[in-house]
mmCIF file of C-alpha atoms in Angstrom:
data_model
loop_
_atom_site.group_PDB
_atom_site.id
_atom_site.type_symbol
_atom_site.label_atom_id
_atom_site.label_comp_id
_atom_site.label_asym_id
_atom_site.label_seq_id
_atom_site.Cartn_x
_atom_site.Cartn_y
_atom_site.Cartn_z
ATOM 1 C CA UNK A 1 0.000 0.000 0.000
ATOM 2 C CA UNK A 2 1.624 3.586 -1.124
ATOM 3 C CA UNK A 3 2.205 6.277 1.860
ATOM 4 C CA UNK A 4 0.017 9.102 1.390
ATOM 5 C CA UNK A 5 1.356 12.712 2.178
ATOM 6 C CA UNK A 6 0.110 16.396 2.001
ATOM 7 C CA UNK A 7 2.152 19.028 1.884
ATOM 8 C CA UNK A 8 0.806 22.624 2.542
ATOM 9 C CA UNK A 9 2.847 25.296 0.518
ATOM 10 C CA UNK A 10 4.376 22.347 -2.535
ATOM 11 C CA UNK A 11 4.387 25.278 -4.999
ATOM 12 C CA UNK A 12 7.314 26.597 -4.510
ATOM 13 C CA UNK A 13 10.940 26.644 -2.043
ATOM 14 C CA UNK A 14 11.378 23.502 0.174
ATOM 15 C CA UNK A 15 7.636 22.227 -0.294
ATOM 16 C CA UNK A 16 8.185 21.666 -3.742
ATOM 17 C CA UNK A 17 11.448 20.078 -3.569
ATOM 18 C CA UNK A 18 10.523 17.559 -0.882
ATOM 19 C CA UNK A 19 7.122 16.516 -3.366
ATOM 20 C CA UNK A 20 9.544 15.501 -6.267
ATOM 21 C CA UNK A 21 11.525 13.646 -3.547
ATOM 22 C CA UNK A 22 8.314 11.864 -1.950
ATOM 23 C CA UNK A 23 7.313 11.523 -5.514
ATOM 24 C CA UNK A 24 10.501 9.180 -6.082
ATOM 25 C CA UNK A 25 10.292 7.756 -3.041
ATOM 26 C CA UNK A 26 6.873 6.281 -4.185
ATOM 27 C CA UNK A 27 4.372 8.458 -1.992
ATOM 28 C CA UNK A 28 1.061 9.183 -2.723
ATOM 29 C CA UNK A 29 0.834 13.035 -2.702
ATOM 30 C CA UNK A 30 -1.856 15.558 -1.953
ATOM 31 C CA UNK A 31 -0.353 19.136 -2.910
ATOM 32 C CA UNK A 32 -1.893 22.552 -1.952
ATOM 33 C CA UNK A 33 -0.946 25.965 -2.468
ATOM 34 C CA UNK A 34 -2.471 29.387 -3.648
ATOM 35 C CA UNK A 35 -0.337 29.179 -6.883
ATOM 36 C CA UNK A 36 -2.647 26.589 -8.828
ATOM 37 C CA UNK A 37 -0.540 26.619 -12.028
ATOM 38 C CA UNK A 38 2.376 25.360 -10.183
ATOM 39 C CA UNK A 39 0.868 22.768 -8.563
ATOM 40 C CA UNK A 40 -0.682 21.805 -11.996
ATOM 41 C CA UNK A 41 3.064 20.997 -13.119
ATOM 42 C CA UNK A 42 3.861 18.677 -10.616
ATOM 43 C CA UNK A 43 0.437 16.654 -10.985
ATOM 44 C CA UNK A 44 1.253 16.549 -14.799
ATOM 45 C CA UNK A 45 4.566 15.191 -14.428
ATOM 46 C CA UNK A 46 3.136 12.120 -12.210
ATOM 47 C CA UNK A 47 -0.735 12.650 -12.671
ATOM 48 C CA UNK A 48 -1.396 8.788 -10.858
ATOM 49 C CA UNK A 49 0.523 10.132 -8.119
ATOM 50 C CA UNK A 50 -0.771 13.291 -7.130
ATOM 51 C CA UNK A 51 -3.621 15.281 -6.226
ATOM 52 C CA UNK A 52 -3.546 19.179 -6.372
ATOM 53 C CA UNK A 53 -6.025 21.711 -5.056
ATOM 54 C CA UNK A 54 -5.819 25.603 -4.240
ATOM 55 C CA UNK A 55 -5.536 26.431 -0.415
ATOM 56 C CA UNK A 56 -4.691 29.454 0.881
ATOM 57 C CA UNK A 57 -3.562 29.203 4.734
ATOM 58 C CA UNK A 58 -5.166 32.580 5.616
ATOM 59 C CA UNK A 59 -8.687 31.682 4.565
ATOM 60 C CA UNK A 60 -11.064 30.406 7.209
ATOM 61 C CA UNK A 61 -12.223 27.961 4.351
ATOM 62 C CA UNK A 62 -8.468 26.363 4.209
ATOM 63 C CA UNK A 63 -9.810 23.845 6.699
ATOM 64 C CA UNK A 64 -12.299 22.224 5.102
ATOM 65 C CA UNK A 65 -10.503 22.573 1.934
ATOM 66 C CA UNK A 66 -7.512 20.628 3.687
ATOM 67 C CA UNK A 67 -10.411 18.126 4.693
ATOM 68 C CA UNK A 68 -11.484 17.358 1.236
ATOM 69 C CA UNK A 69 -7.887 16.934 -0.022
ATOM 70 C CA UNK A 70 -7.421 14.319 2.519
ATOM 71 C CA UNK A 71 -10.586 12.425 1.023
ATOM 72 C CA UNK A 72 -9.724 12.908 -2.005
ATOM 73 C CA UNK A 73 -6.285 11.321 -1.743
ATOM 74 C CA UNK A 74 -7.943 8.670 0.255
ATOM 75 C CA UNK A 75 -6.071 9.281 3.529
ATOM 76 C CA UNK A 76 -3.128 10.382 5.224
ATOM 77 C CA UNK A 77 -0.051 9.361 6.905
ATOM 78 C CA UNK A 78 2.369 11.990 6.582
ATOM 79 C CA UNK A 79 1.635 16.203 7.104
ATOM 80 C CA UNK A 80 4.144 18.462 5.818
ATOM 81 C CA UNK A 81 3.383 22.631 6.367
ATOM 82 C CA UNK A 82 5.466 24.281 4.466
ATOM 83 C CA UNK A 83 4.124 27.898 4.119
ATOM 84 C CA UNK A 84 5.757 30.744 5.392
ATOM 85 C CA UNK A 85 6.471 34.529 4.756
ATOM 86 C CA UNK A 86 8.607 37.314 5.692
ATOM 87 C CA UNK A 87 10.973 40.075 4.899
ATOM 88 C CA UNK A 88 13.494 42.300 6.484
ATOM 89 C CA UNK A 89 10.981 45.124 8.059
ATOM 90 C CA UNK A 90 13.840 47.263 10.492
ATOM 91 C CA UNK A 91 10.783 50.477 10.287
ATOM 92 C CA UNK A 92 7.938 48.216 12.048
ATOM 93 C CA UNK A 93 6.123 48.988 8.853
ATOM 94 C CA UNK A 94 2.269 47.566 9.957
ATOM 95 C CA UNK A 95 0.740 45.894 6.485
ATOM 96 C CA UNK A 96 4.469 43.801 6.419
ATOM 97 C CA UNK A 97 4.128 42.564 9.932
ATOM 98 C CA UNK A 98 0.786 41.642 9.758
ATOM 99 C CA UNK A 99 0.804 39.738 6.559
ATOM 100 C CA UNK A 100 3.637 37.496 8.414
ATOM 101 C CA UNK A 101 1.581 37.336 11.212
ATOM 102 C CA UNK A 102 -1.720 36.323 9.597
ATOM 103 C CA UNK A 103 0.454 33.502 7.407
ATOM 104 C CA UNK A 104 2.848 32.341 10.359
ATOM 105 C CA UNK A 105 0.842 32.293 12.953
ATOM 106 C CA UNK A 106 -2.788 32.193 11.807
ATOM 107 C CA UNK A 107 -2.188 30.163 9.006
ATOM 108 C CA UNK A 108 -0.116 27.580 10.771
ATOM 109 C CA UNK A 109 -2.237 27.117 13.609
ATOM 110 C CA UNK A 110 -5.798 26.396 11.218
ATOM 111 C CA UNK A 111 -3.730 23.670 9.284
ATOM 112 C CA UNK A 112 -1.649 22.299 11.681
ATOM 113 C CA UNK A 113 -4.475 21.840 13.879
ATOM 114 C CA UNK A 114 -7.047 20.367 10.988
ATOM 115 C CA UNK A 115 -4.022 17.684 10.647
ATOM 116 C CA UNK A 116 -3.905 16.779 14.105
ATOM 117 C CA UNK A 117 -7.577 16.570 14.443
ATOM 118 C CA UNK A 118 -7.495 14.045 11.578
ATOM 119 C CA UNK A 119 -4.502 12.097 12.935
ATOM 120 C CA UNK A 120 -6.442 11.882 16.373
ATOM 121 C CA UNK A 121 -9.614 10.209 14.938
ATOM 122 C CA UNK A 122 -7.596 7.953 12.800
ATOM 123 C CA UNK A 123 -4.990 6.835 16.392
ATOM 124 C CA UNK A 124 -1.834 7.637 13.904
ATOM 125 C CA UNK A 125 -0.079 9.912 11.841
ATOM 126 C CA UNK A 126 3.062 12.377 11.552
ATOM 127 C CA UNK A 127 2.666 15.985 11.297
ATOM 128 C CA UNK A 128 6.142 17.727 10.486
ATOM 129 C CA UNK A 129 6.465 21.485 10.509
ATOM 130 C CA UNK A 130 8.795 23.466 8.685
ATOM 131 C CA UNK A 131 9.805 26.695 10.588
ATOM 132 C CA UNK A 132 12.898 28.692 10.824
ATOM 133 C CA UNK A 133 16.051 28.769 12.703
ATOM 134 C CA UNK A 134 14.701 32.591 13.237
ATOM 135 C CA UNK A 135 12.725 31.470 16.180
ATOM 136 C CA UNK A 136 15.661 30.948 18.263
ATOM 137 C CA UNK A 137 16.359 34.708 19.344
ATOM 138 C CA UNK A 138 14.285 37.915 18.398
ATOM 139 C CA UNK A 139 15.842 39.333 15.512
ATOM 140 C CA UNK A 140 15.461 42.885 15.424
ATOM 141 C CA UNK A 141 15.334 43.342 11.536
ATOM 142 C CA UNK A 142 12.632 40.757 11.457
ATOM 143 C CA UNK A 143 10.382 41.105 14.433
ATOM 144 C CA UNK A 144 7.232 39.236 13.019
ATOM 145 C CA UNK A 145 9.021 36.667 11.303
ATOM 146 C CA UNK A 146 11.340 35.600 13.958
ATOM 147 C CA UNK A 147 8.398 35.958 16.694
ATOM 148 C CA UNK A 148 5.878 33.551 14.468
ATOM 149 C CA UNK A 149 8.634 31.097 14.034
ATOM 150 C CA UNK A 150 8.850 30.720 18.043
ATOM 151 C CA UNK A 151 4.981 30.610 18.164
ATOM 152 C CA UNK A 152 5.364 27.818 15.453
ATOM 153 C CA UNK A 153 8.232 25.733 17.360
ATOM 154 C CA UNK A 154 6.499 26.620 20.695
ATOM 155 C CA UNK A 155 2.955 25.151 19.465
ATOM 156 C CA UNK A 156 4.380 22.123 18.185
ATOM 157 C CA UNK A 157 5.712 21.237 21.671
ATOM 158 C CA UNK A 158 2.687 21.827 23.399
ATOM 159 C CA UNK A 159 0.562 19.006 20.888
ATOM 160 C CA UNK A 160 3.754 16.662 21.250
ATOM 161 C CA UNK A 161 2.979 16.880 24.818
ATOM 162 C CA UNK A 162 -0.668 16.762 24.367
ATOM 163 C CA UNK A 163 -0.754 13.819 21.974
ATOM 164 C CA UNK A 164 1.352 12.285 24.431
ATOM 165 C CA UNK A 165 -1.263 12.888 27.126
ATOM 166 C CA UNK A 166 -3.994 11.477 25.376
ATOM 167 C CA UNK A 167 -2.152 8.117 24.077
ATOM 168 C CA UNK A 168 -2.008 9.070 20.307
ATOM 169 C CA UNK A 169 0.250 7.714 18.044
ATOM 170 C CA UNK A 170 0.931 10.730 16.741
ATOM 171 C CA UNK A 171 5.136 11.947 15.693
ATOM 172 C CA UNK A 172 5.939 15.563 15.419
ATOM 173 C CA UNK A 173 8.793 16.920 13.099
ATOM 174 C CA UNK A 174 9.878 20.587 13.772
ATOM 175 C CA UNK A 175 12.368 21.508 11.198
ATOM 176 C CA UNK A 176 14.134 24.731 11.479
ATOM 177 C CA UNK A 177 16.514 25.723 8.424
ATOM 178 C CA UNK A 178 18.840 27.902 8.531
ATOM 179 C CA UNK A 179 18.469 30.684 5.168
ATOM 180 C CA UNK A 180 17.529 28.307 1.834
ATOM 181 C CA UNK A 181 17.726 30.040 -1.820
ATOM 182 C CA UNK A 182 13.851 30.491 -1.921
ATOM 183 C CA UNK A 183 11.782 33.371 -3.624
ATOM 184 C CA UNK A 184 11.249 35.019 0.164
ATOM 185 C CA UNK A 185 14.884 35.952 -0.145
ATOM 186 C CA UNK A 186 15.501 37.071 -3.250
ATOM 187 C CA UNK A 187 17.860 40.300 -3.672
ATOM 188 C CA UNK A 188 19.516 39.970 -0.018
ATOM 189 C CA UNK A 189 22.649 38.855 0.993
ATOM 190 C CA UNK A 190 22.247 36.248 3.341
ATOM 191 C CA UNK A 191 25.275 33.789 5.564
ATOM 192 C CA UNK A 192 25.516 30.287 4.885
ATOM 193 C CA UNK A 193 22.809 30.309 1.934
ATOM 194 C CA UNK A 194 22.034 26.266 0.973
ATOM 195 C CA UNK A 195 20.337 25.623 -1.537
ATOM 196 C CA UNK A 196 16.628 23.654 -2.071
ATOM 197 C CA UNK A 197 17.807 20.131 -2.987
ATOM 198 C CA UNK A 198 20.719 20.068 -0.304
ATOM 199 C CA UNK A 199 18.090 21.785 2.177
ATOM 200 C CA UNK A 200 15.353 18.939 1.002
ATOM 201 C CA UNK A 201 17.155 16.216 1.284
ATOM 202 C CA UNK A 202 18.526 16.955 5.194
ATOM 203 C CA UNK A 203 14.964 17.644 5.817
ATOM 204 C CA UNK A 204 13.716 14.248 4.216
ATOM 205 C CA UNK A 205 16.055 12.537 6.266
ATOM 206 C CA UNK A 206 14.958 14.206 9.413
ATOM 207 C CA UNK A 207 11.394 12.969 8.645
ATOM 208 C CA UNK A 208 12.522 9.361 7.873
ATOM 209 C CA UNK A 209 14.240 9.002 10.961
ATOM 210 C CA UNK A 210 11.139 10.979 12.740
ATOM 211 C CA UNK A 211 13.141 13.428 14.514
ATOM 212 C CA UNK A 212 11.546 15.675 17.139
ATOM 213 C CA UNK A 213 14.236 18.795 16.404
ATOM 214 C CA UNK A 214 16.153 19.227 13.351
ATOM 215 C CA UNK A 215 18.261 21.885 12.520
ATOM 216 C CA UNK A 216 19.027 22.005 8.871
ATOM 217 C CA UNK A 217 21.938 21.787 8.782
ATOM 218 C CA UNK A 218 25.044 20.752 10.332
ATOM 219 C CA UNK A 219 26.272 24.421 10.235
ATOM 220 C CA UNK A 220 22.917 25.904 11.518
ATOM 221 C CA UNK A 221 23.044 23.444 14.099
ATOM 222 C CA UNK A 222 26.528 24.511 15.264
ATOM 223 C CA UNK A 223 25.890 28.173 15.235
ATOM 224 C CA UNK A 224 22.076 28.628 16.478
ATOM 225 C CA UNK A 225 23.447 26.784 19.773
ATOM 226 C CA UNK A 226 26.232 29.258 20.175
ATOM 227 C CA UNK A 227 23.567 31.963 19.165
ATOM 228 C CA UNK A 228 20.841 30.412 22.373
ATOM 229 C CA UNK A 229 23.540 30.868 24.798
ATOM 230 C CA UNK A 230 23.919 34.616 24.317
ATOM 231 C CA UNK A 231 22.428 36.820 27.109
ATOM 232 C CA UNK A 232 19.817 38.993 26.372
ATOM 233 C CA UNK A 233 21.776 41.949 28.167
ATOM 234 C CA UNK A 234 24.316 41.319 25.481
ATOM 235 C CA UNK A 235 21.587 40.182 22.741
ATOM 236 C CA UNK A 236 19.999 43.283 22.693
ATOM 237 C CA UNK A 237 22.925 45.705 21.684
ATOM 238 C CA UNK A 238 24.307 42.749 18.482
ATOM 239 C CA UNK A 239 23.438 44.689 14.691
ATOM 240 C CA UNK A 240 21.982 42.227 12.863
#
């Protein structure tokens, strides 16, 4: 019997690249994203494997959209979100910080929770997140981004520990890369820059081994644990 997946955001960045890698792996896919048309070209390139449909996190509708996906691929076993936003926003600018906050945080918490719901009628599943090594300190040029990534980590903890509670056979994934070559960062410079398929594959392996925490990757890892130890009395003068 093929694995069924469905991965929230596959148009684009690390959500696409880990559906062509579940895709020749032999998974079952459900894909979802506002970007139809892009979805459309990864259903046409393996149409008996895949199911697309438009979802867009920030509508109260994604829910029961997410809902029919699942029906329509017959089931699932494996929950990927990948959908995120956020840019550089040092003058607090409102619409920017909002729009993260809405998709990070609003978003994450409708289809995360519509996927544990479903994994806690069925007794099984694995829900993986992927957030952001930004969640590990405030970063001043990026207030909303690096705040909804430590709602996102934070919130995946809590229904580990709640899944736990209840007896569910339920595995939680929270991957946190460090900065991937994806649209959402497009003209900056950014420090050790990966790119998707190296980024994709780390995170596929974190997900085959099940891994509660992974930090993607071996760099990341190295540094953000350095970074967690700074004190905030010394945090809050570093120009980032």
């Amino acid at each position: 019997i093929m694995k069924r997946c469905i991965i929230i955001g596959a148009s684009s960045g690390l959500g696409r690249g880990l559906a062509e890698l579940l895709l020749s792996d032999g998974w079952m896919l459900g894909i979802a994203a506002r970007r139809t048309e892009r979805l459309e070209e990864i259903q046409n390139k393996s149409p008996q494997q895949v199911i697309a449909q438009k979802l867009d996190v920030t509508k109260p509708e994604a829910t029961q959209q997410l809902r029919q996906l699942i029906e329509k691929l017959g089931g699932m076993d494996l929950f990927i979100y990948s959908v995120g936003i956020g840019k550089r926003n040092p003058d607090l600018e409102e619409e920017t910080e909002m729009a993260t906050m809405t998709t990070n945080v609003m978003g994450f918490t409708r289809t995360i929770g519509e996927a544990y719901r479903y994994f806690a009628t069925q007794g099984s599943g694995h829900i993986v997140s992927i957030s952001s090594v930004a969640g590990t300190k405030g970063l001043g040029t990026v207030p909303a981004y690096s705040a909804s990534k430590a709602l996102q980590k934070t919130y995946i903890e809590a229904l580990e520990q709640l899944a736990n509670k209840r007896g569910l056979r339920i595995s939680f994934t929270d991957i946190r890369p460090g900065f991937v070559s994806t649209e959402i960062l497009v003209g900056d410079d950014y420090p050790m820059l990966m790119t998707i398929p190296h980024a994709t594959r780390c995170i596929w392996k974190a997900i085959r081994r099940k891994r509660h925490v992974a930090i993607i990757d071996w760099r990341w890892n190295i540094f953000t644990r350095l970074w967690a130890l700074i004190p905030r009395c010394i945090w809050r003068r570093i120009k980032l």
